[in-house]
Amino acid sequence: MADTPKTRQETRLTHAGRRADWTGLGPGKGGIVNPPVWRASTILYDDVAHLERGWTTNRDGDLFYGRRGTPTQWALAEAITEMEPGAAGTMLYPSGVAAIAGALLSVLKPGDHLLMVDSAYDPTRNFCEGFLKDWGVETSYYDPTLGADIASVMRPNTRAIFLESPGSLTFEVQDVPAIVAAAKAHGAKTILDNTWASPLYFTGIDKGVDLVMTAGTKYLGGHSDVMMGAVTANAKSWPALRHMAQLHGQFVSADDCYLMLRGLRTLSLRMAQHQASALQIANWLESQPDVARVLHPALPSHPGHALWQRDFTGASSLFSIILNGGDKAARAAMVDSLKLFGIGYSWGGYESLALPIDPEKYRSATQWQAEGPAIRLSIGLEHPDDLTADLAQGLAAFRAARDD
Ligand SMILES: *Cc1c(COP(=O)(O)O)cnc(C)c1O
């Protein structure tokens, strides 16, 4: 797509998907700013010839049947595609997990081998063990710190490599270009879960990744009120991705797409504040004696910091801390004492969350070793000084509850 003045992500976020024929009544008749909510099941055709023509095309922009979408879905898909320079298209799914399944099923067939990063989101592992295994696809898990050495764990039938960078809970940064190069040399496809950075802070298609997945549920939506997943593909992987999603009847409502588009328009502002607040708080936590380690890729102390600096254009606000000793009861005392942090799954909303985490439950290729129990923090848009004060009283509650 020729995008002459739209060369920066912030500008694309503002303009993407707002085609005049999706927001207006036609030339000379005016238009509105946002693509409206087009709710539809039945599409009405002008005549039988039009109906028959409908079968011959299959692309966003042609009304066919509700399941194929309307301008509301197309606008969102196009906006996400524009955020990934070089991408051919985006399919939308009712959740991030559905998007992961859709991406995997578009590249794998029975008899294939899948390499899955050991720090993957737990439900991603569950899809491999709970479905792919019975379907005849074998998954093996690899150390997230493997770069070009990934070649050493590839098998003749390795068909796909799944990456998630930084990893869930423990935030290992992967050498995406090195893994992509090894995969290409082997003829394997790469799929990246890019939820942490969002396409604002990491683009994968231009680094050679075949399929980039994002849980829109998190930062894209940004308001903890909508669930959605997206997979963006390069030209080679796009037809199979679209085909598989359509076979499965994947569909998201126009109302949810409208919420997602609304979130997208402010993504760059929210992310800038999420980033700054999280970094301030992460730095403060790193100086606290009750905290053994802070797992945040933008901190120089993080083992993946150099890779993060090389490949990312920013950091989001999700990171973990490892407490300096203490047990799970003391950790619970801390989390329960927090006033501004909700306790719950998901993240990327405007409100802060704290979640006790036990990464050892979800690792098989690597060993999780830590000085104490861990907590994952999602830093929201509250004032960072208020959040820091809350965490300070939380650490005091942790100290009081420790029995060692
Ligand atoms: C939350 C999450 C998902 C799944 O998104 P849902 O919309 O909750 O299904 C996928 N990957 C990562 C890294 C996530 O944190």
mmCIF file of C-alpha atoms in Angstrom, residues 73-212:
data_model
loop_
_atom_site.group_PDB
_atom_site.id
_atom_site.type_symbol
_atom_site.label_atom_id
_atom_site.label_comp_id
_atom_site.label_asym_id
_atom_site.label_seq_id
_atom_site.Cartn_x
_atom_site.Cartn_y
_atom_site.Cartn_z
ATOM 1 C CA GLN A 73 -14.417 -5.722 10.686
ATOM 2 C CA TRP A 74 -12.520 -4.793 7.511
ATOM 3 C CA ALA A 75 -11.492 -1.426 8.947
ATOM 4 C CA LEU A 76 -10.015 -3.058 12.039
ATOM 5 C CA ALA A 77 -8.243 -5.790 10.073
ATOM 6 C CA GLU A 78 -6.810 -3.197 7.692
ATOM 7 C CA ALA A 79 -5.660 -0.982 10.562
ATOM 8 C CA ILE A 80 -3.770 -3.869 12.162
ATOM 9 C CA THR A 81 -2.287 -4.894 8.795
ATOM 10 C CA GLU A 82 -1.014 -1.343 8.263
ATOM 11 C CA MET A 83 0.777 -1.515 11.602
ATOM 12 C CA GLU A 84 2.894 -4.389 10.236
ATOM 13 C CA PRO A 85 4.805 -3.031 7.221
ATOM 14 C CA GLY A 86 4.992 -5.588 4.420
ATOM 15 C CA ALA A 87 2.004 -7.615 5.642
ATOM 16 C CA ALA A 88 -0.611 -9.013 3.247
ATOM 17 C CA GLY A 89 -3.588 -9.174 5.600
ATOM 18 C CA THR A 90 -5.050 -9.799 9.040
ATOM 19 C CA MET A 91 -7.644 -12.280 10.284
ATOM 20 C CA LEU A 92 -9.638 -11.520 13.419
ATOM 21 C CA TYR A 93 -10.624 -14.089 16.060
ATOM 22 C CA PRO A 94 -12.902 -13.989 19.107
ATOM 23 C CA SER A 95 -9.924 -14.305 21.505
ATOM 24 C CA GLY A 96 -6.159 -14.364 21.496
ATOM 25 C CA VAL A 97 -6.189 -18.105 22.084
ATOM 26 C CA ALA A 98 -8.441 -18.646 19.058
ATOM 27 C CA ALA A 99 -5.941 -16.603 17.038
ATOM 28 C CA ILE A 100 -3.043 -18.795 18.216
ATOM 29 C CA ALA A 101 -4.998 -21.924 17.253
ATOM 30 C CA GLY A 102 -5.872 -20.396 13.870
ATOM 31 C CA ALA A 103 -2.251 -19.548 13.128
ATOM 32 C CA LEU A 104 -0.972 -22.988 14.125
ATOM 33 C CA LEU A 105 -3.641 -24.844 12.155
ATOM 34 C CA SER A 106 -2.859 -22.810 9.044
ATOM 35 C CA VAL A 107 0.726 -24.107 8.899
ATOM 36 C CA LEU A 108 0.607 -27.604 10.457
ATOM 37 C CA LYS A 109 -0.707 -30.975 9.367
ATOM 38 C CA PRO A 110 -0.609 -34.416 11.011
ATOM 39 C CA GLY A 111 2.919 -35.845 11.002
ATOM 40 C CA ASP A 112 4.552 -32.439 11.439
ATOM 41 C CA HIS A 113 6.756 -31.361 14.314
ATOM 42 C CA LEU A 114 6.312 -28.021 16.074
ATOM 43 C CA LEU A 115 8.969 -26.198 18.077
ATOM 44 C CA MET A 116 7.323 -24.248 20.873
ATOM 45 C CA VAL A 117 9.147 -21.742 23.053
ATOM 46 C CA ASP A 118 9.306 -22.926 26.660
ATOM 47 C CA SER A 119 8.162 -19.531 27.978
ATOM 48 C CA ALA A 120 4.941 -19.604 25.953
ATOM 49 C CA TYR A 121 1.623 -18.451 27.352
ATOM 50 C CA ASP A 122 0.166 -21.411 29.232
ATOM 51 C CA PRO A 123 -2.977 -21.842 27.046
ATOM 52 C CA THR A 124 -0.675 -22.030 23.997
ATOM 53 C CA ARG A 125 0.997 -25.068 25.567
ATOM 54 C CA ASN A 126 -2.456 -26.456 26.353
ATOM 55 C CA PHE A 127 -3.449 -26.263 22.675
ATOM 56 C CA CYS A 128 -0.342 -28.252 21.747
ATOM 57 C CA GLU A 129 -0.857 -30.915 24.420
ATOM 58 C CA GLY A 130 -4.645 -30.947 24.372
ATOM 59 C CA PHE A 131 -5.292 -30.868 20.642
ATOM 60 C CA LEU A 132 -2.245 -30.962 18.364
ATOM 61 C CA LYS A 133 -0.931 -34.102 20.068
ATOM 62 C CA ASP A 134 -4.113 -36.117 19.379
ATOM 63 C CA TRP A 135 -4.198 -34.681 15.874
ATOM 64 C CA GLY A 136 -0.756 -36.140 15.125
ATOM 65 C CA VAL A 137 1.477 -33.089 15.534
ATOM 66 C CA GLU A 138 4.339 -33.511 17.977
ATOM 67 C CA THR A 139 5.442 -30.467 19.968
ATOM 68 C CA SER A 140 8.832 -30.102 21.590
ATOM 69 C CA TYR A 141 9.754 -27.139 23.751
ATOM 70 C CA TYR A 142 12.912 -25.090 23.334
ATOM 71 C CA ASP A 143 14.902 -22.755 25.547
ATOM 72 C CA PRO A 144 13.841 -19.150 24.808
ATOM 73 C CA THR A 145 17.478 -18.033 24.890
ATOM 74 C CA LEU A 146 18.309 -20.157 21.816
ATOM 75 C CA GLY A 147 19.074 -17.984 18.795
ATOM 76 C CA ALA A 148 20.747 -19.434 15.685
ATOM 77 C CA ASP A 149 21.316 -22.605 17.753
ATOM 78 C CA ILE A 150 17.625 -23.384 17.288
ATOM 79 C CA ALA A 151 18.886 -25.335 14.257
ATOM 80 C CA SER A 152 20.261 -27.947 16.668
ATOM 81 C CA VAL A 153 16.763 -28.859 17.929
ATOM 82 C CA MET A 154 15.084 -28.873 14.518
ATOM 83 C CA ARG A 155 14.001 -32.174 13.020
ATOM 84 C CA PRO A 156 13.492 -33.115 9.364
ATOM 85 C CA ASN A 157 9.719 -32.722 9.866
ATOM 86 C CA THR A 158 9.878 -29.452 11.835
ATOM 87 C CA ARG A 159 7.257 -27.437 10.054
ATOM 88 C CA ALA A 160 6.835 -24.457 12.364
ATOM 89 C CA ILE A 161 8.572 -22.558 15.138
ATOM 90 C CA PHE A 162 6.412 -20.646 17.596
ATOM 91 C CA LEU A 163 7.964 -17.649 19.349
ATOM 92 C CA GLU A 164 6.735 -15.405 22.110
ATOM 93 C CA SER A 165 9.000 -12.502 22.940
ATOM 94 C CA PRO A 166 9.304 -11.500 25.686
ATOM 95 C CA GLY A 167 8.015 -14.750 27.170
ATOM 96 C CA SER A 168 4.976 -15.012 29.410
ATOM 97 C CA LEU A 169 5.635 -14.539 33.154
ATOM 98 C CA THR A 170 9.447 -14.564 32.897
ATOM 99 C CA PHE A 171 10.084 -12.124 29.993
ATOM 100 C CA GLU A 172 12.965 -13.790 28.148
ATOM 101 C CA VAL A 173 13.699 -11.814 24.970
ATOM 102 C CA GLN A 174 14.172 -13.994 21.892
ATOM 103 C CA ASP A 175 16.579 -13.409 19.009
ATOM 104 C CA VAL A 176 13.773 -13.225 16.456
ATOM 105 C CA PRO A 177 15.905 -12.500 13.343
ATOM 106 C CA ALA A 178 18.290 -15.376 14.121
ATOM 107 C CA ILE A 179 15.412 -17.824 14.634
ATOM 108 C CA VAL A 180 13.685 -16.593 11.480
ATOM 109 C CA ALA A 181 16.888 -17.143 9.473
ATOM 110 C CA ALA A 182 17.267 -20.699 10.817
ATOM 111 C CA ALA A 183 13.608 -21.452 10.100
ATOM 112 C CA LYS A 184 13.869 -20.170 6.528
ATOM 113 C CA ALA A 185 16.980 -22.253 5.895
ATOM 114 C CA HIS A 186 14.980 -25.292 7.019
ATOM 115 C CA GLY A 187 11.779 -24.419 5.185
ATOM 116 C CA ALA A 188 9.823 -23.990 8.440
ATOM 117 C CA LYS A 189 7.299 -21.241 9.186
ATOM 118 C CA THR A 190 7.560 -18.853 12.127
ATOM 119 C CA ILE A 191 4.662 -17.657 14.265
ATOM 120 C CA LEU A 192 5.201 -14.912 16.852
ATOM 121 C CA ASP A 193 2.983 -14.047 19.808
ATOM 122 C CA ASN A 194 3.594 -10.275 19.860
ATOM 123 C CA THR A 195 1.072 -9.355 22.540
ATOM 124 C CA TRP A 196 3.563 -7.811 24.999
ATOM 125 C CA ALA A 197 5.004 -5.182 22.662
ATOM 126 C CA SER A 198 1.979 -4.761 20.380
ATOM 127 C CA PRO A 199 2.736 -3.774 16.772
ATOM 128 C CA LEU A 200 3.525 -0.283 18.086
ATOM 129 C CA TYR A 201 6.769 -1.407 19.744
ATOM 130 C CA PHE A 202 7.685 -4.471 17.665
ATOM 131 C CA THR A 203 6.935 -5.317 14.071
ATOM 132 C CA GLY A 204 7.484 -8.909 12.990
ATOM 133 C CA ILE A 205 6.553 -9.192 9.304
ATOM 134 C CA ASP A 206 9.399 -6.860 8.277
ATOM 135 C CA LYS A 207 11.791 -9.048 10.295
ATOM 136 C CA GLY A 208 10.770 -12.110 8.288
ATOM 137 C CA VAL A 209 8.192 -13.618 10.682
ATOM 138 C CA ASP A 210 5.447 -15.361 8.674
ATOM 139 C CA LEU A 211 2.542 -14.914 11.085
ATOM 140 C CA VAL A 212 2.324 -12.312 13.845
#
